[in-house]
PDB file of C-alpha atoms in Angstrom:
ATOM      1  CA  UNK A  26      24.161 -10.526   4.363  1.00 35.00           C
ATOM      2  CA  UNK A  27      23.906 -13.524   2.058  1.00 37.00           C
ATOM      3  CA  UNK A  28      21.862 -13.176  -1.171  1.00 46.00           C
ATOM      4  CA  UNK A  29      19.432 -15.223   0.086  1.00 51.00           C
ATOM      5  CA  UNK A  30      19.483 -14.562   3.353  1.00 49.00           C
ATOM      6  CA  UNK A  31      18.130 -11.944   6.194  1.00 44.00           C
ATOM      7  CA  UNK A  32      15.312 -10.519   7.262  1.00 44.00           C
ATOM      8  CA  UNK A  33      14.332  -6.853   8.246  1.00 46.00           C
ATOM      9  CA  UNK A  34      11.352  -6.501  10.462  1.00 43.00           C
ATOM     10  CA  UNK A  35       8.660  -8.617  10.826  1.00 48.00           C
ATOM     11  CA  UNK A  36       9.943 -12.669  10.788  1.00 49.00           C
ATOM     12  CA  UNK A  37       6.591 -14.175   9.402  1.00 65.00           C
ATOM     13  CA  UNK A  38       5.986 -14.067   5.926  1.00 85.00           C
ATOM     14  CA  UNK A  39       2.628 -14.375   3.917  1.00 92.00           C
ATOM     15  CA  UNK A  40       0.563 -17.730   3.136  1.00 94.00           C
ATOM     16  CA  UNK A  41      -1.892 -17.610   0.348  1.00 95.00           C
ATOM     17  CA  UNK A  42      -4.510 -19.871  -0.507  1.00 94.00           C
ATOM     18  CA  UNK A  43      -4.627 -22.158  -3.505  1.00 93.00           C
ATOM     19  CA  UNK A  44      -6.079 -19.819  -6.448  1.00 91.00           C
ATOM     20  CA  UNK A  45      -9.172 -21.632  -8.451  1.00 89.00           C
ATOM     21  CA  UNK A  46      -7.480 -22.778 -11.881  1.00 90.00           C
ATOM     22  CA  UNK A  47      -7.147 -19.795 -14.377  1.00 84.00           C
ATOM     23  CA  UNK A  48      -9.345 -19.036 -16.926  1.00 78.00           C
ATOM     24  CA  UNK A  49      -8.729 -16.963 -20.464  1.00 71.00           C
ATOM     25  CA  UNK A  50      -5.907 -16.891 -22.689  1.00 66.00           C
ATOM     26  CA  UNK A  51      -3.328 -14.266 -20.632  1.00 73.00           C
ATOM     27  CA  UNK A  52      -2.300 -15.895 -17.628  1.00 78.00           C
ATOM     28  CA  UNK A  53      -1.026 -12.307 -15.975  1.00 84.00           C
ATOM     29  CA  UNK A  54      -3.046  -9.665 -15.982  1.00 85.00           C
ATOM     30  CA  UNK A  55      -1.233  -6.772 -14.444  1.00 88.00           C
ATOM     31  CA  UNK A  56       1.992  -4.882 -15.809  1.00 88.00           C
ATOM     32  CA  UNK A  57       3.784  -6.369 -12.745  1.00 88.00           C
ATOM     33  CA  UNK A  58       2.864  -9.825 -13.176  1.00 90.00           C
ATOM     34  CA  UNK A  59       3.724  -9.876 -17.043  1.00 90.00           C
ATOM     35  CA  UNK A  60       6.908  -8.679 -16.277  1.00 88.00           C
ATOM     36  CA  UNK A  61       7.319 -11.601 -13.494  1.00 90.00           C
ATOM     37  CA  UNK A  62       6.511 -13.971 -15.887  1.00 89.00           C
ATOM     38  CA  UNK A  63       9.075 -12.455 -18.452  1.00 88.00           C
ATOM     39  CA  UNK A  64      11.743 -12.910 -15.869  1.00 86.00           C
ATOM     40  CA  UNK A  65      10.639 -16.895 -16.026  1.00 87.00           C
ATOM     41  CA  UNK A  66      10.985 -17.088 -19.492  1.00 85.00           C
ATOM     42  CA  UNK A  67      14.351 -15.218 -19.454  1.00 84.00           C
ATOM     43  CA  UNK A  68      15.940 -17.768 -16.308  1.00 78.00           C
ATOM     44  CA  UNK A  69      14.752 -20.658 -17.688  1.00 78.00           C
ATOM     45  CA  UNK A  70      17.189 -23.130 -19.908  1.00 79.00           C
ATOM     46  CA  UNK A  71      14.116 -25.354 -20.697  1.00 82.00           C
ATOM     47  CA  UNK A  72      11.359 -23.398 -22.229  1.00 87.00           C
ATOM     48  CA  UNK A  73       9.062 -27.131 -22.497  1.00 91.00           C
ATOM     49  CA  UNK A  74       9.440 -26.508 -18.503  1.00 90.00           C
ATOM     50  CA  UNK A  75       7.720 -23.064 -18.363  1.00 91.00           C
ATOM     51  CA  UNK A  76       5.099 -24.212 -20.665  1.00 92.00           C
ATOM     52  CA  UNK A  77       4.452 -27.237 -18.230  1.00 93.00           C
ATOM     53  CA  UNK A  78       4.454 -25.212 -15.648  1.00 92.00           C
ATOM     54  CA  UNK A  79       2.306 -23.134 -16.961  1.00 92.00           C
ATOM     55  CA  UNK A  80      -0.459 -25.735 -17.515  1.00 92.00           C
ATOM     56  CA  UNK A  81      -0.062 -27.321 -13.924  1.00 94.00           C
ATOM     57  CA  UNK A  82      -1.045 -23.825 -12.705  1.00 93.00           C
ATOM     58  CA  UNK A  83      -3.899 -23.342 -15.155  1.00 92.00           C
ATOM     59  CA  UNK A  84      -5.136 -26.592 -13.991  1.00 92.00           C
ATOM     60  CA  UNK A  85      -5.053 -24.982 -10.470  1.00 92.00           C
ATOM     61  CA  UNK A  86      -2.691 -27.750  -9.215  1.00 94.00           C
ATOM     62  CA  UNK A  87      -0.296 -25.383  -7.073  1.00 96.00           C
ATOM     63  CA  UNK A  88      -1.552 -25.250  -3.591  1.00 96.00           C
ATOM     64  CA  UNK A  89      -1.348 -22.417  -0.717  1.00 96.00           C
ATOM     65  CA  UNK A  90       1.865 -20.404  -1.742  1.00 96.00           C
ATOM     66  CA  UNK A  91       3.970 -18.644   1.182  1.00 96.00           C
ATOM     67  CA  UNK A  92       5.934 -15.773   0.244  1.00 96.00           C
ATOM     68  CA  UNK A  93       8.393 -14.146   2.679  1.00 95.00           C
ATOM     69  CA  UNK A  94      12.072 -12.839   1.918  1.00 95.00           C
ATOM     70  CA  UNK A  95      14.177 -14.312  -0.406  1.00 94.00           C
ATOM     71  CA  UNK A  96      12.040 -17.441  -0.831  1.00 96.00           C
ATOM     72  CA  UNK A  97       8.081 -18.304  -2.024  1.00 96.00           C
ATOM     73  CA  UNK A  98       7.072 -22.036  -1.662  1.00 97.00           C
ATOM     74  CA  UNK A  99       4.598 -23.902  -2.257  1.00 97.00           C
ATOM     75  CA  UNK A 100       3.323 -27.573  -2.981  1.00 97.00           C
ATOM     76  CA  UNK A 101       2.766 -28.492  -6.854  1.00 96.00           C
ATOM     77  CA  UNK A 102       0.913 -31.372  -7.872  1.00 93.00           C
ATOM     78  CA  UNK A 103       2.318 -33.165 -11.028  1.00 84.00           C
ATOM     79  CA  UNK A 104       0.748 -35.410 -13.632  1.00 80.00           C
ATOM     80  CA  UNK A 105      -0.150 -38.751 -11.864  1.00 79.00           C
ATOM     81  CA  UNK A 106      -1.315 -36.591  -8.517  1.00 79.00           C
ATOM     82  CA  UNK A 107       2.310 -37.076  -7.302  1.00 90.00           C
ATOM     83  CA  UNK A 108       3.038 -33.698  -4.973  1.00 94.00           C
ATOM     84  CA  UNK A 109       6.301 -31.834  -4.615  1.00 95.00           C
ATOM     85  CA  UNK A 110       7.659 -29.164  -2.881  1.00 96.00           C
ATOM     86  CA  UNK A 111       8.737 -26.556  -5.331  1.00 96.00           C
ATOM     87  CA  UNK A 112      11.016 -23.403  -3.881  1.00 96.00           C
ATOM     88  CA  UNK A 113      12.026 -19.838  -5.815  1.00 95.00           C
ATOM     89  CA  UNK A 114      14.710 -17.883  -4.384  1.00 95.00           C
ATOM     90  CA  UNK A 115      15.715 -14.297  -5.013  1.00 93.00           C
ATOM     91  CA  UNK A 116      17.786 -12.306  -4.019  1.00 92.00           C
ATOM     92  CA  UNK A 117      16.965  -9.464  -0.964  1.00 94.00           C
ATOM     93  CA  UNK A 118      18.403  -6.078  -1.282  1.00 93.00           C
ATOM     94  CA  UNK A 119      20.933  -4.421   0.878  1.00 93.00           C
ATOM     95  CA  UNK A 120      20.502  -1.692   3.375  1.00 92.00           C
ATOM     96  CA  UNK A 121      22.321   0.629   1.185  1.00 92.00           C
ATOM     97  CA  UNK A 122      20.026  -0.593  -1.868  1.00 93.00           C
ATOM     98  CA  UNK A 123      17.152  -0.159   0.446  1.00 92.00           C
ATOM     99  CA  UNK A 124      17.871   3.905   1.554  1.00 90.00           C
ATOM    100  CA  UNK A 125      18.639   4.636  -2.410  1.00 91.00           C
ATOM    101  CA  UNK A 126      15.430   3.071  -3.330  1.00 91.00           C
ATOM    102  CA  UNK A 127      13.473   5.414  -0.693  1.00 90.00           C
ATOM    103  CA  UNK A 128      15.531   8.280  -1.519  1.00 89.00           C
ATOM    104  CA  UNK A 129      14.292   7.791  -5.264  1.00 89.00           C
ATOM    105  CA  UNK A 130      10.610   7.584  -4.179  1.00 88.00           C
ATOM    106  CA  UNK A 131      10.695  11.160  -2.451  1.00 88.00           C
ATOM    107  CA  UNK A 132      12.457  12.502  -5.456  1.00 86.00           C
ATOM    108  CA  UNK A 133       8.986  12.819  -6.830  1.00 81.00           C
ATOM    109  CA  UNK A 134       5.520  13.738  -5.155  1.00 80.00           C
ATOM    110  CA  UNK A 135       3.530  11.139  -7.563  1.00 83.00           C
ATOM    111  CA  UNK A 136       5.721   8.264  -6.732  1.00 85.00           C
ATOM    112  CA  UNK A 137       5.001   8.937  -2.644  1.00 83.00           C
ATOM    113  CA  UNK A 138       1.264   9.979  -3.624  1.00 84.00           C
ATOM    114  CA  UNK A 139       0.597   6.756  -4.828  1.00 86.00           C
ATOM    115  CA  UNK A 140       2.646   4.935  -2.026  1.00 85.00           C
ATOM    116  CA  UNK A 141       1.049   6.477   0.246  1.00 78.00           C
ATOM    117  CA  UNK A 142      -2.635   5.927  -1.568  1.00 81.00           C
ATOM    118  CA  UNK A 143      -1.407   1.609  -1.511  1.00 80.00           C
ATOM    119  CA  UNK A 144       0.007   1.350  -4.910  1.00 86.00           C
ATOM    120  CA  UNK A 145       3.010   0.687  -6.529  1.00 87.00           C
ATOM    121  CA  UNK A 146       3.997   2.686  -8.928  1.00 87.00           C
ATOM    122  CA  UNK A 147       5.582   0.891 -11.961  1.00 87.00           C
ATOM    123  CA  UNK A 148       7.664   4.076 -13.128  1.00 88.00           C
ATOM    124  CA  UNK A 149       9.465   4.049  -9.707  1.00 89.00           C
ATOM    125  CA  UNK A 150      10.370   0.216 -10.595  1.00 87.00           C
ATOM    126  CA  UNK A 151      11.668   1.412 -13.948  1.00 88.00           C
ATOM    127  CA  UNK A 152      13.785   4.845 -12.720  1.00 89.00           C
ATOM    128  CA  UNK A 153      15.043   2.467  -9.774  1.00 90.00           C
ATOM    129  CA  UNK A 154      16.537  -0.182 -12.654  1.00 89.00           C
ATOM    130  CA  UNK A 155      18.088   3.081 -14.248  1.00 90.00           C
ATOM    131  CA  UNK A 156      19.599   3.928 -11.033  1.00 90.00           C
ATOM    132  CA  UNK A 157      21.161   0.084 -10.365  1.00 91.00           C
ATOM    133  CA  UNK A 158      18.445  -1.040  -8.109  1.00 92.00           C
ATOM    134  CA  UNK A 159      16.451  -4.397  -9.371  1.00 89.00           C
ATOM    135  CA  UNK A 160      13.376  -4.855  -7.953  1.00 90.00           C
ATOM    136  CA  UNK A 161      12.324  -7.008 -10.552  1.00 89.00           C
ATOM    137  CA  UNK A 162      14.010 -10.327 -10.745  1.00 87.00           C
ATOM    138  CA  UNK A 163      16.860  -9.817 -13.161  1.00 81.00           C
ATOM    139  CA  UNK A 164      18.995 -12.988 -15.371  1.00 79.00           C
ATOM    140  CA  UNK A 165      19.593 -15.932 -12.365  1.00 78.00           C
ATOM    141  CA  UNK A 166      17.985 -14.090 -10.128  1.00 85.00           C
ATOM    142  CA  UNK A 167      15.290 -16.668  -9.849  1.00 88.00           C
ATOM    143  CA  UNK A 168      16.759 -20.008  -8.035  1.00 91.00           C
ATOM    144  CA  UNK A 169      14.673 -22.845  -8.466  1.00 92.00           C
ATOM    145  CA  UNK A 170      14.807 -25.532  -5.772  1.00 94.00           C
ATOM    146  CA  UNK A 171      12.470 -29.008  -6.343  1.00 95.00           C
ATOM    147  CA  UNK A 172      12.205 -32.293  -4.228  1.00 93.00           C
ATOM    148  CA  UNK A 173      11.478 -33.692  -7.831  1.00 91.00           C
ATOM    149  CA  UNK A 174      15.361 -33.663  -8.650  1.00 87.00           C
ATOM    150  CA  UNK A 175      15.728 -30.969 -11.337  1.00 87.00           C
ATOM    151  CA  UNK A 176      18.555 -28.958 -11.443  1.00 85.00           C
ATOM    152  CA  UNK A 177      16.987 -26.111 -13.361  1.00 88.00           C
ATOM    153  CA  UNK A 178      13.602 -24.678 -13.579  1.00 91.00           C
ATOM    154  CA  UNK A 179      10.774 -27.620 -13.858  1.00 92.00           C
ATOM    155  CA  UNK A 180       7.544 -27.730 -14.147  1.00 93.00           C
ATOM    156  CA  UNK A 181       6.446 -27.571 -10.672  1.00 95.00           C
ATOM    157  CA  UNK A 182       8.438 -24.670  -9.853  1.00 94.00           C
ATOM    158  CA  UNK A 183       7.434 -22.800 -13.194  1.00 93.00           C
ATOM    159  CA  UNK A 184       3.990 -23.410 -12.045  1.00 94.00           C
ATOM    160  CA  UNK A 185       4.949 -21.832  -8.861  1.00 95.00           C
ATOM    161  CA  UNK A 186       5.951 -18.962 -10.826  1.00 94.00           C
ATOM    162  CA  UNK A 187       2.832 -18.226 -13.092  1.00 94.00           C
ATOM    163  CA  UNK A 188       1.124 -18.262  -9.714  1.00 95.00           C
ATOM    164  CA  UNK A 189       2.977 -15.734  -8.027  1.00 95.00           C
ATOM    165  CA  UNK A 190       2.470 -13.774 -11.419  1.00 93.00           C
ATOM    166  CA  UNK A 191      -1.644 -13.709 -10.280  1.00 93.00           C
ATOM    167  CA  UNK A 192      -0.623 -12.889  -6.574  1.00 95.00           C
ATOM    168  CA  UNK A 193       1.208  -9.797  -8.113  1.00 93.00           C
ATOM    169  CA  UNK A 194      -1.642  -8.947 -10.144  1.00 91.00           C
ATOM    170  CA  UNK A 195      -3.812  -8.293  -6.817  1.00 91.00           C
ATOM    171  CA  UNK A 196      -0.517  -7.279  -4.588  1.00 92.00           C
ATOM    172  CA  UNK A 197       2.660  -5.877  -6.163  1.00 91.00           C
ATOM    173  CA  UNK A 198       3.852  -4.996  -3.026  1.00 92.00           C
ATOM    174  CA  UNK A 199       4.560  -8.943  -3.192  1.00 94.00           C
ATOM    175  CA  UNK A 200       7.410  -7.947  -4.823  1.00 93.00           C
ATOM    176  CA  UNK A 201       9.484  -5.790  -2.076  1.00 93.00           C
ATOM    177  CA  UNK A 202       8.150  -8.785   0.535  1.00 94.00           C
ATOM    178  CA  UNK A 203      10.442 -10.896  -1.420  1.00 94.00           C
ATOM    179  CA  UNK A 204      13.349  -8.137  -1.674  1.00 94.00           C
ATOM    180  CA  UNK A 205      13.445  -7.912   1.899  1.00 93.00           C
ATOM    181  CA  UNK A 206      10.338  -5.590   2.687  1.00 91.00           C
ATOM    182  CA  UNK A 207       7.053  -5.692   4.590  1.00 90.00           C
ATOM    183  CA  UNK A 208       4.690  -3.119   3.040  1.00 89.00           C
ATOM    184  CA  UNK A 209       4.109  -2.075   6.803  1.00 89.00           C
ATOM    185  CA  UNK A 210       8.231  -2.103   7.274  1.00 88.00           C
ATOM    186  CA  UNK A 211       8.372  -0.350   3.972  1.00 89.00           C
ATOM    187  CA  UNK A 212       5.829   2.554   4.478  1.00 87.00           C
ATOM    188  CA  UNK A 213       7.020   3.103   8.314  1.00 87.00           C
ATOM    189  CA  UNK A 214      10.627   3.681   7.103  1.00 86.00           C
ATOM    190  CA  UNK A 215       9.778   6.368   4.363  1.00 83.00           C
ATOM    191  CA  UNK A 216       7.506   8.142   6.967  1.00 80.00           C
ATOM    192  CA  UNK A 217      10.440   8.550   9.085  1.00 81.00           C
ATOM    193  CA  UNK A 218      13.153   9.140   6.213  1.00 76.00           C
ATOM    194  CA  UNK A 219      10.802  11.824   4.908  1.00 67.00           C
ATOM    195  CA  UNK A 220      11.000  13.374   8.220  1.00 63.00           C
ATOM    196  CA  UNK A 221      14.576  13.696   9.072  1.00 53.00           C
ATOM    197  CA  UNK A 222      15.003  14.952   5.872  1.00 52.00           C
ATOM    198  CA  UNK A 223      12.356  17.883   5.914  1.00 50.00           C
ATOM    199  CA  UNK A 224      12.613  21.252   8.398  1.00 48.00           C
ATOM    200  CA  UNK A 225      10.990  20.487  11.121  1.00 46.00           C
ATOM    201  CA  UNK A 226       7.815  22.711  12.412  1.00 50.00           C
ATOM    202  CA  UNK A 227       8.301  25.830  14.732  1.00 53.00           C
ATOM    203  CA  UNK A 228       8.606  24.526  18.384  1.00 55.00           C
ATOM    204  CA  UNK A 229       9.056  20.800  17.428  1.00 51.00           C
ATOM    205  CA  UNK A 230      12.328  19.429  18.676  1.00 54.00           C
ATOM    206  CA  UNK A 231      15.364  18.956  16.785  1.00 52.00           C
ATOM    207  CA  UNK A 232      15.770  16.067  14.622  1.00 47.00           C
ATOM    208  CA  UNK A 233      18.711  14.788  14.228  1.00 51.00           C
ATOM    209  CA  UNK A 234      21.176  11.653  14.001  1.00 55.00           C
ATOM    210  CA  UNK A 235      21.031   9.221  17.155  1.00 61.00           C
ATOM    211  CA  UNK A 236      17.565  10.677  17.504  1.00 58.00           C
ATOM    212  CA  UNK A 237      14.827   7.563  19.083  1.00 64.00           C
ATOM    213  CA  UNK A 238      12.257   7.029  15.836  1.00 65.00           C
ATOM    214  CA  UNK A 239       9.435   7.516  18.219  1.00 63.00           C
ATOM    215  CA  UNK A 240      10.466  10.902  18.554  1.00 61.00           C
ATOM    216  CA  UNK A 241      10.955  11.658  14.958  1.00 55.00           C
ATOM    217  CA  UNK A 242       7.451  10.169  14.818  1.00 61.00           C
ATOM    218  CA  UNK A 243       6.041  12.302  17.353  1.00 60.00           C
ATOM    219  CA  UNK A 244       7.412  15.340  15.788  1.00 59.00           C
ATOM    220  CA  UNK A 245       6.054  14.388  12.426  1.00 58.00           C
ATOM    221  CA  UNK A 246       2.470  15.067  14.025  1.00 56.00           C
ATOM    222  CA  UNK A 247       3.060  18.319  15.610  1.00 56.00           C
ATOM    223  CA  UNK A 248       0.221  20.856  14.200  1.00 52.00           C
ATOM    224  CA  UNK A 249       1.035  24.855  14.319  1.00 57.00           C
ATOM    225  CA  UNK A 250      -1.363  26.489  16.670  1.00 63.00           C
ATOM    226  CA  UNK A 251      -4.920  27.209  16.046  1.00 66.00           C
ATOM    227  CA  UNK A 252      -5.932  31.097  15.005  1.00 73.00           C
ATOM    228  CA  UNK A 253      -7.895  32.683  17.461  1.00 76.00           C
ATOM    229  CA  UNK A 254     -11.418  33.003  16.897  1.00 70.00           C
ATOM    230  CA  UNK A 255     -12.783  35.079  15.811  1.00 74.00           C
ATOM    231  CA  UNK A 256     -15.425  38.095  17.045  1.00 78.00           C
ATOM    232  CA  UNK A 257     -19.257  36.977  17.612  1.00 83.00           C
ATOM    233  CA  UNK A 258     -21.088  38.955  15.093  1.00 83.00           C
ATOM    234  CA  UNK A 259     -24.290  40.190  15.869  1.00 82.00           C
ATOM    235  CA  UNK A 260     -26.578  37.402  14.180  1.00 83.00           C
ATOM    236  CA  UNK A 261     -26.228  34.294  12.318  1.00 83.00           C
ATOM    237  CA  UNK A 262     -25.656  34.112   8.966  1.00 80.00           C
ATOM    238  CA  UNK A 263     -28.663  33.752   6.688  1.00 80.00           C
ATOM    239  CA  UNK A 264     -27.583  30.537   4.320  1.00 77.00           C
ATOM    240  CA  UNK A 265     -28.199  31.280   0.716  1.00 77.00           C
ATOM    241  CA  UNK A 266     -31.938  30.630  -1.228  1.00 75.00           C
ATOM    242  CA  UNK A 267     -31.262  27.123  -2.859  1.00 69.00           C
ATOM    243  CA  UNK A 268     -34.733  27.764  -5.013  1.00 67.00           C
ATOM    244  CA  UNK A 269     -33.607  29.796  -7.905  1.00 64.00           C
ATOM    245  CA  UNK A 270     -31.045  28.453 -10.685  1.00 62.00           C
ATOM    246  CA  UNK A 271     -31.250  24.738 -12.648  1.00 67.00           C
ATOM    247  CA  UNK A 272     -33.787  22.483 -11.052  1.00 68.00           C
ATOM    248  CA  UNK A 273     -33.015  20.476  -8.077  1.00 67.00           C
ATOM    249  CA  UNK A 274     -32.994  16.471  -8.084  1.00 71.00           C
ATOM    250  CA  UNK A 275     -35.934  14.607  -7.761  1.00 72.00           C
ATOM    251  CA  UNK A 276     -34.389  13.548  -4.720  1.00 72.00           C
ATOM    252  CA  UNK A 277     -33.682  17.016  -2.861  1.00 74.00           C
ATOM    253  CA  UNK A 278     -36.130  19.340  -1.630  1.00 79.00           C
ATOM    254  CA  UNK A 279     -34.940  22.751  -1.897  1.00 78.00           C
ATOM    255  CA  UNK A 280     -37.110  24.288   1.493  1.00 80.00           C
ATOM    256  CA  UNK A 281     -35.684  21.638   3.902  1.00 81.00           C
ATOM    257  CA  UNK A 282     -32.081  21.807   2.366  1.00 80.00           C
ATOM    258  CA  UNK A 283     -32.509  25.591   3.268  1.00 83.00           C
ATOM    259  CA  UNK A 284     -33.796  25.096   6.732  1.00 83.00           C
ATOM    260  CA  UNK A 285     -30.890  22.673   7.556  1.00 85.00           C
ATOM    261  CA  UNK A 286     -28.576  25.346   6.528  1.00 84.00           C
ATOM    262  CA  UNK A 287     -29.937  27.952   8.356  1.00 85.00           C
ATOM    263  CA  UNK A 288     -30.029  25.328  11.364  1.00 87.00           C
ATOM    264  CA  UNK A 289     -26.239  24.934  10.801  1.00 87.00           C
ATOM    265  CA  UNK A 290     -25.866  28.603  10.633  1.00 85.00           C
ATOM    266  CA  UNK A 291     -27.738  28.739  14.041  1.00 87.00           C
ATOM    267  CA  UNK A 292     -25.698  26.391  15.724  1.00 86.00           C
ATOM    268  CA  UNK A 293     -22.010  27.301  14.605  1.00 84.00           C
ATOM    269  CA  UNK A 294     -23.619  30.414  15.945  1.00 84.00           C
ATOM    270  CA  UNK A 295     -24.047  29.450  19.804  1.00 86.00           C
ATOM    271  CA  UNK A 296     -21.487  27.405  19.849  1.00 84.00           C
ATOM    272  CA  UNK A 297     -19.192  30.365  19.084  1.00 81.00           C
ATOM    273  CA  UNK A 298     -20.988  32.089  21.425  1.00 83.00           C
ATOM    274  CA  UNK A 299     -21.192  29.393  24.279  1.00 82.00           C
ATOM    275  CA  UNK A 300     -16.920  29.407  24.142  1.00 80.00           C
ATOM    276  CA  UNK A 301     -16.136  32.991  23.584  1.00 79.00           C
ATOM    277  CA  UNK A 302     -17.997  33.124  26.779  1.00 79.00           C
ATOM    278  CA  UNK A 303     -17.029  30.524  28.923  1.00 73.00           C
ATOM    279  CA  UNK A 304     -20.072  28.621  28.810  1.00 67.00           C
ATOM    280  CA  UNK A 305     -20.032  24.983  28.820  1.00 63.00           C
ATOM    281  CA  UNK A 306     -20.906  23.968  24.925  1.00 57.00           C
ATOM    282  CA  UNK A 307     -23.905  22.034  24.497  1.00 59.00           C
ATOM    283  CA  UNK A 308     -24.697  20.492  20.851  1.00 57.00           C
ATOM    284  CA  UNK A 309     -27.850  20.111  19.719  1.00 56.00           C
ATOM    285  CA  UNK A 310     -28.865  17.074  19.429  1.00 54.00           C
ATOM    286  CA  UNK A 311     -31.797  15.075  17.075  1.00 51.00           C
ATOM    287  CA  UNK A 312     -35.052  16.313  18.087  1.00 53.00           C
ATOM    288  CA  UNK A 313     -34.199  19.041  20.518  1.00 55.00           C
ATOM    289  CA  UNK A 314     -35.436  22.582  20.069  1.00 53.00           C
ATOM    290  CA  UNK A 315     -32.312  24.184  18.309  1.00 51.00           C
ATOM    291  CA  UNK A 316     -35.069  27.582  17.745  1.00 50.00           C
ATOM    292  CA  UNK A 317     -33.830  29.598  20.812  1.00 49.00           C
ATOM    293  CA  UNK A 318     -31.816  32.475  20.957  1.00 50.00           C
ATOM    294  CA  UNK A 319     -28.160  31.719  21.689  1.00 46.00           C
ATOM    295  CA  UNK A 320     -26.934  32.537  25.043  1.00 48.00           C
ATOM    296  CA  UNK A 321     -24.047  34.847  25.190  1.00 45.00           C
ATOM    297  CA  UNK A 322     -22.272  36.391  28.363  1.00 42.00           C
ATOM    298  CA  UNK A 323     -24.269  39.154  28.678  1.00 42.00           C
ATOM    299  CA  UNK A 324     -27.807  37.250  28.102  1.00 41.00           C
TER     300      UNK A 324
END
């Protein structure tokens, strides 16, 4: 694989509109768009360039971006309204980078919590740059390309920059798009490296190499059985007084939040009833008479 090329998975990337111009004196908000910007600053040779840059995007002159592996593009309008196509490349990881970056974000339960919850965790960024594996764009890792004839970074594609820095600041995940990942791709693969390497549950089949992925899937969802259930007692329970202790909320009446627990209490009641004996299960619905004594097999 080239270091700019491939792609795993899906083979459309992302198009963004044009972002208003930006307002304030930071121009990144987020921890992960700060540090894209500090990449900039790091790659470029001209710093007069990433200031430029830096106004064209304030200015709101870069227009829909596109982000997909390896490359984000866009079209950057410079002083005089004159319109170029500004590139970035970086580099994707490799398959082998890829596993040892999913290995490390099992290692620990927070890291796949927050995965898992749609965030990206900046501390798995950091302990994957310990272990060798850049997420972040490192020193010439970002490859400028311009129609406008600059060799290095210029202003139109250090404006491309600063606004990637605000798309990162609502989606990090931005970031493994350009490494090579889909968030979809991404998430899918842990799921199913998290399940080869955990025991499988009692009576699911055997997981092991050469094994389909819909299978692993499959076996990912299998639940242990139900316990039986248990013994009708002789009455419903009798829900607890809600009267007594601190006042209630203006809001909540304490007699009708008792009767609808004793009406729950009634109806887990002949439903239990209703299917220890066979009965078909009826459930009481919004203005039916939910009063009458359950049936059971012998009434």
């Amino acid at each position: 694989m080239s270091r700019h090329g491939g792609r795993h998975g899906r083979d459309e990337g992302r198009t963004f509109s044009a972002l208003p111009p930006a307002r304030g004196r930071g121009f990144a908000q987020s921890w992960w768009g700060r540090a894209w910007l500090r990449a900039l600053e790091d790659a470029a040779l001209d710093a007069a360039a990433v200031k430029a840059g830096r106004r064209l995007a304030r200015a709101g002159a870069v227009g829909a971006v596109t982000v997909r592996p390896s490359r984000v593009t866009a079209v950057v309008r410079g002083p005089g309204d004159t319109a170029h196509r500004a590139d970035v490349l970086l580099p994707v990881l490799s398959e082998a980078e890829w596993g040892r970056f999913q290995d490390l974000a099992m290692e620990q339960s927070g890291h796949m919590a927050a995965l898992l919850d749609g965030e990206l965790p900046p501390h798995l960024v950091e302990d994957a740059a310990v272990a060798g594996i850049e997420l972040l764009p490192g020193l010439g890792d970002l490859d400028p390309e311009c129609d406008c004839g600059t060799w290095d970074h210029c202003g139109h594609t250090a404006a491309l920059c600063h606004q990637v820095a605000r798309l990162l600041d609502q989606d990090p995940f931005l970031l493994l798009l350009l490494r090579g990942r889909d968030r979809e791709d991404f998430l899918a693969e842990l799921h199913v490296r998290g399940t080869v390497h955990r025991p499988a549950p009692s009576g699911a089949p055997a997981v092991g190499p050469g094994v389909d992925a819909a299978e692993v899937w499959a076996a990912a969802e299998l639940l242990l059985a139900l316990p039986k259930l248990p013994g009708l007692p002789a009455a419903p329970g009798v829900p607890p007084s809600f009267a007594g202790g601190s006042a209630a909320a203006p809001e909540v009446d304490p007699a009708e939040l008792e009767r609808l627990a004793a009406r729950a209490a009634t109806e887990a009641y002949r439903l239990l009833a209703a299917d220890l004996s066979g009965d078909p299960v009826h459930v009481v619905g919004p203005g039916e008479d939910d009063t009458a004594e359950p049936r059971t097999s012998a009434g």
